[in-house]
């Protein structure tokens, strides 16, 4: 099994994982395991991605400021939250106005009907 592992490439991860599972994390085999794993990694072919060139400018100057990012995120969150809540409060106000007007209209209709009945029954 040891010679098979040494011949394994980086793409053959199942075999390497099986070896690590069988060997466990025994302190007795640790130096041999590390050496065998490093040889298997060296035998593997690495794939390197072609870096894309983006010229440095004011937007991607490479400086990342955590405080600034948190402040911008908080500002956007609070502003959108206020817009949402103002819309919600406006909808709530419009609904309460509609139902209060409906209630007033129903009361007026009931009063006029009651008055009409009173005049008919006299």
PDB file of C-alpha atoms in Angstrom:
ATOM      1  CA  UNK A   1       0.000   0.000   0.000  1.00  0.00           C
ATOM      2  CA  UNK A   2       2.864   2.381   0.733  1.00  0.00           C
ATOM      3  CA  UNK A   3       4.299   2.086  -2.766  1.00  0.00           C
ATOM      4  CA  UNK A   4       0.836   2.582  -4.248  1.00  0.00           C
ATOM      5  CA  UNK A   5       0.385   5.761  -2.247  1.00  0.00           C
ATOM      6  CA  UNK A   6       3.735   7.132  -3.328  1.00  0.00           C
ATOM      7  CA  UNK A   7       2.767   6.611  -6.959  1.00  0.00           C
ATOM      8  CA  UNK A   8      -0.652   8.252  -6.491  1.00  0.00           C
ATOM      9  CA  UNK A   9      -1.208  11.594  -8.117  1.00  0.00           C
ATOM     10  CA  UNK A  10      -2.972  14.559  -6.572  1.00  0.00           C
ATOM     11  CA  UNK A  11      -6.138  13.783  -8.475  1.00  0.00           C
ATOM     12  CA  UNK A  12      -6.380  10.361  -6.825  1.00  0.00           C
ATOM     13  CA  UNK A  13      -7.687  11.702  -3.535  1.00  0.00           C
ATOM     14  CA  UNK A  14      -9.732   8.641  -2.648  1.00  0.00           C
ATOM     15  CA  UNK A  15      -6.659   6.487  -2.250  1.00  0.00           C
ATOM     16  CA  UNK A  16      -4.920   9.099  -0.128  1.00  0.00           C
ATOM     17  CA  UNK A  17      -8.027   9.553   2.020  1.00  0.00           C
ATOM     18  CA  UNK A  18      -8.313   5.788   2.469  1.00  0.00           C
ATOM     19  CA  UNK A  19      -4.684   5.612   3.579  1.00  0.00           C
ATOM     20  CA  UNK A  20      -5.196   8.399   6.115  1.00  0.00           C
ATOM     21  CA  UNK A  21      -8.344   6.656   7.386  1.00  0.00           C
ATOM     22  CA  UNK A  22      -6.529   3.341   7.817  1.00  0.00           C
ATOM     23  CA  UNK A  23      -3.404   4.830   9.360  1.00  0.00           C
ATOM     24  CA  UNK A  24      -5.320   7.189  11.631  1.00  0.00           C
ATOM     25  CA  UNK A  25      -3.469   9.883  13.514  1.00  0.00           C
ATOM     26  CA  UNK A  26      -1.005   7.585  15.213  1.00  0.00           C
ATOM     27  CA  UNK A  27       2.079   9.378  16.529  1.00  0.00           C
ATOM     28  CA  UNK A  28       4.215   6.384  15.592  1.00  0.00           C
ATOM     29  CA  UNK A  29       3.422   6.672  11.887  1.00  0.00           C
ATOM     30  CA  UNK A  30       3.154  10.471  11.732  1.00  0.00           C
ATOM     31  CA  UNK A  31       6.589  11.302  10.191  1.00  0.00           C
ATOM     32  CA  UNK A  32       6.189   8.581   7.568  1.00  0.00           C
ATOM     33  CA  UNK A  33       2.665   9.713   6.791  1.00  0.00           C
ATOM     34  CA  UNK A  34       3.723  13.325   6.382  1.00  0.00           C
ATOM     35  CA  UNK A  35       6.587  12.319   4.097  1.00  0.00           C
ATOM     36  CA  UNK A  36       4.359  10.087   1.989  1.00  0.00           C
ATOM     37  CA  UNK A  37       1.642  12.727   1.753  1.00  0.00           C
ATOM     38  CA  UNK A  38       4.138  15.416   0.751  1.00  0.00           C
ATOM     39  CA  UNK A  39       5.544  13.132  -1.955  1.00  0.00           C
ATOM     40  CA  UNK A  40       2.022  12.492  -3.259  1.00  0.00           C
ATOM     41  CA  UNK A  41       1.341  16.235  -3.335  1.00  0.00           C
ATOM     42  CA  UNK A  42       4.639  16.911  -5.144  1.00  0.00           C
ATOM     43  CA  UNK A  43       3.735  14.308  -7.760  1.00  0.00           C
ATOM     44  CA  UNK A  44       0.410  16.038  -8.417  1.00  0.00           C
ATOM     45  CA  UNK A  45       0.036  18.460 -11.283  1.00  0.00           C
ATOM     46  CA  UNK A  46      -1.043  21.889 -10.135  1.00  0.00           C
ATOM     47  CA  UNK A  47      -3.510  23.952 -12.122  1.00  0.00           C
ATOM     48  CA  UNK A  48      -2.811  27.649 -12.066  1.00  0.00           C
ATOM     49  CA  UNK A  49      -5.433  30.179 -13.080  1.00  0.00           C
ATOM     50  CA  UNK A  50      -4.347  33.005 -15.341  1.00  0.00           C
ATOM     51  CA  UNK A  51      -4.456  36.212 -13.291  1.00  0.00           C
ATOM     52  CA  UNK A  52      -6.549  38.906 -14.882  1.00  0.00           C
ATOM     53  CA  UNK A  53      -5.099  42.390 -14.972  1.00  0.00           C
ATOM     54  CA  UNK A  54      -7.183  45.145 -13.462  1.00  0.00           C
ATOM     55  CA  UNK A  55      -5.393  48.490 -13.274  1.00  0.00           C
ATOM     56  CA  UNK A  56      -5.278  50.008  -9.815  1.00  0.00           C
ATOM     57  CA  UNK A  57      -7.483  53.037  -9.414  1.00  0.00           C
ATOM     58  CA  UNK A  58      -9.363  54.915  -6.731  1.00  0.00           C
ATOM     59  CA  UNK A  59     -11.938  52.121  -6.417  1.00  0.00           C
ATOM     60  CA  UNK A  60      -9.589  49.134  -6.208  1.00  0.00           C
ATOM     61  CA  UNK A  61      -6.540  50.725  -4.679  1.00  0.00           C
ATOM     62  CA  UNK A  62      -5.935  47.616  -2.629  1.00  0.00           C
ATOM     63  CA  UNK A  63      -6.612  49.337   0.667  1.00  0.00           C
ATOM     64  CA  UNK A  64      -9.464  47.760   2.596  1.00  0.00           C
ATOM     65  CA  UNK A  65     -10.844  49.686   5.524  1.00  0.00           C
ATOM     66  CA  UNK A  66     -13.108  47.570   7.718  1.00  0.00           C
ATOM     67  CA  UNK A  67     -14.513  50.528   9.649  1.00  0.00           C
ATOM     68  CA  UNK A  68     -15.464  52.288   6.408  1.00  0.00           C
ATOM     69  CA  UNK A  69     -17.141  49.155   5.036  1.00  0.00           C
ATOM     70  CA  UNK A  70     -19.113  48.693   8.259  1.00  0.00           C
ATOM     71  CA  UNK A  71     -20.146  52.360   8.234  1.00  0.00           C
ATOM     72  CA  UNK A  72     -21.289  52.198   4.592  1.00  0.00           C
ATOM     73  CA  UNK A  73     -23.239  48.990   5.216  1.00  0.00           C
ATOM     74  CA  UNK A  74     -24.870  50.458   8.311  1.00  0.00           C
ATOM     75  CA  UNK A  75     -25.775  53.649   6.439  1.00  0.00           C
ATOM     76  CA  UNK A  76     -27.378  51.697   3.597  1.00  0.00           C
ATOM     77  CA  UNK A  77     -29.205  49.425   6.019  1.00  0.00           C
ATOM     78  CA  UNK A  78     -30.593  52.260   8.127  1.00  0.00           C
ATOM     79  CA  UNK A  79     -31.605  54.351   5.106  1.00  0.00           C
ATOM     80  CA  UNK A  80     -33.417  51.455   3.420  1.00  0.00           C
ATOM     81  CA  UNK A  81     -35.006  50.548   6.753  1.00  0.00           C
ATOM     82  CA  UNK A  82     -36.329  54.091   7.135  1.00  0.00           C
ATOM     83  CA  UNK A  83     -37.736  54.060   3.603  1.00  0.00           C
ATOM     84  CA  UNK A  84     -39.445  50.724   4.283  1.00  0.00           C
ATOM     85  CA  UNK A  85     -40.859  51.855   7.625  1.00  0.00           C
ATOM     86  CA  UNK A  86     -42.143  55.159   6.218  1.00  0.00           C
ATOM     87  CA  UNK A  87     -43.942  53.248   3.457  1.00  0.00           C
ATOM     88  CA  UNK A  88     -45.325  50.840   6.066  1.00  0.00           C
ATOM     89  CA  UNK A  89     -46.535  53.698   8.287  1.00  0.00           C
ATOM     90  CA  UNK A  90     -48.171  55.376   5.272  1.00  0.00           C
ATOM     91  CA  UNK A  91     -50.005  52.168   4.338  1.00  0.00           C
ATOM     92  CA  UNK A  92     -51.118  51.741   7.943  1.00  0.00           C
ATOM     93  CA  UNK A  93     -52.402  55.336   8.024  1.00  0.00           C
ATOM     94  CA  UNK A  94     -54.280  54.896   4.724  1.00  0.00           C
ATOM     95  CA  UNK A  95     -55.915  51.689   5.947  1.00  0.00           C
ATOM     96  CA  UNK A  96     -56.962  53.219   9.264  1.00  0.00           C
ATOM     97  CA  UNK A  97     -58.409  56.256   7.438  1.00  0.00           C
ATOM     98  CA  UNK A  98     -60.330  53.984   5.061  1.00  0.00           C
ATOM     99  CA  UNK A  99     -61.836  51.903   7.855  1.00  0.00           C
ATOM    100  CA  UNK A 100     -62.657  54.933  10.000  1.00  0.00           C
ATOM    101  CA  UNK A 101     -64.452  56.566   7.026  1.00  0.00           C
ATOM    102  CA  UNK A 102     -66.276  53.288   6.358  1.00  0.00           C
ATOM    103  CA  UNK A 103     -67.334  53.092  10.004  1.00  0.00           C
ATOM    104  CA  UNK A 104     -68.598  56.710   9.914  1.00  0.00           C
ATOM    105  CA  UNK A 105     -70.530  56.029   6.724  1.00  0.00           C
ATOM    106  CA  UNK A 106     -72.125  52.912   8.236  1.00  0.00           C
ATOM    107  CA  UNK A 107     -73.096  54.882  11.361  1.00  0.00           C
ATOM    108  CA  UNK A 108     -74.683  57.605   9.208  1.00  0.00           C
ATOM    109  CA  UNK A 109     -76.585  54.997   7.191  1.00  0.00           C
ATOM    110  CA  UNK A 110     -77.845  53.320  10.363  1.00  0.00           C
ATOM    111  CA  UNK A 111     -78.931  56.671  11.840  1.00  0.00           C
ATOM    112  CA  UNK A 112     -80.741  57.677   8.658  1.00  0.00           C
ATOM    113  CA  UNK A 113     -82.451  54.273   8.475  1.00  0.00           C
ATOM    114  CA  UNK A 114     -83.455  54.508  12.152  1.00  0.00           C
ATOM    115  CA  UNK A 115     -84.805  58.041  11.606  1.00  0.00           C
ATOM    116  CA  UNK A 116     -86.730  56.860   8.543  1.00  0.00           C
ATOM    117  CA  UNK A 117     -88.275  54.017  10.541  1.00  0.00           C
ATOM    118  CA  UNK A 118     -89.205  56.392  13.380  1.00  0.00           C
ATOM    119  CA  UNK A 119     -91.000  58.695  10.971  1.00  0.00           C
ATOM    120  CA  UNK A 120     -92.876  55.803   9.359  1.00  0.00           C
ATOM    121  CA  UNK A 121     -93.921  54.285  12.683  1.00  0.00           C
ATOM    122  CA  UNK A 122     -95.267  57.518  14.222  1.00  0.00           C
TER     123      UNK A 122
END
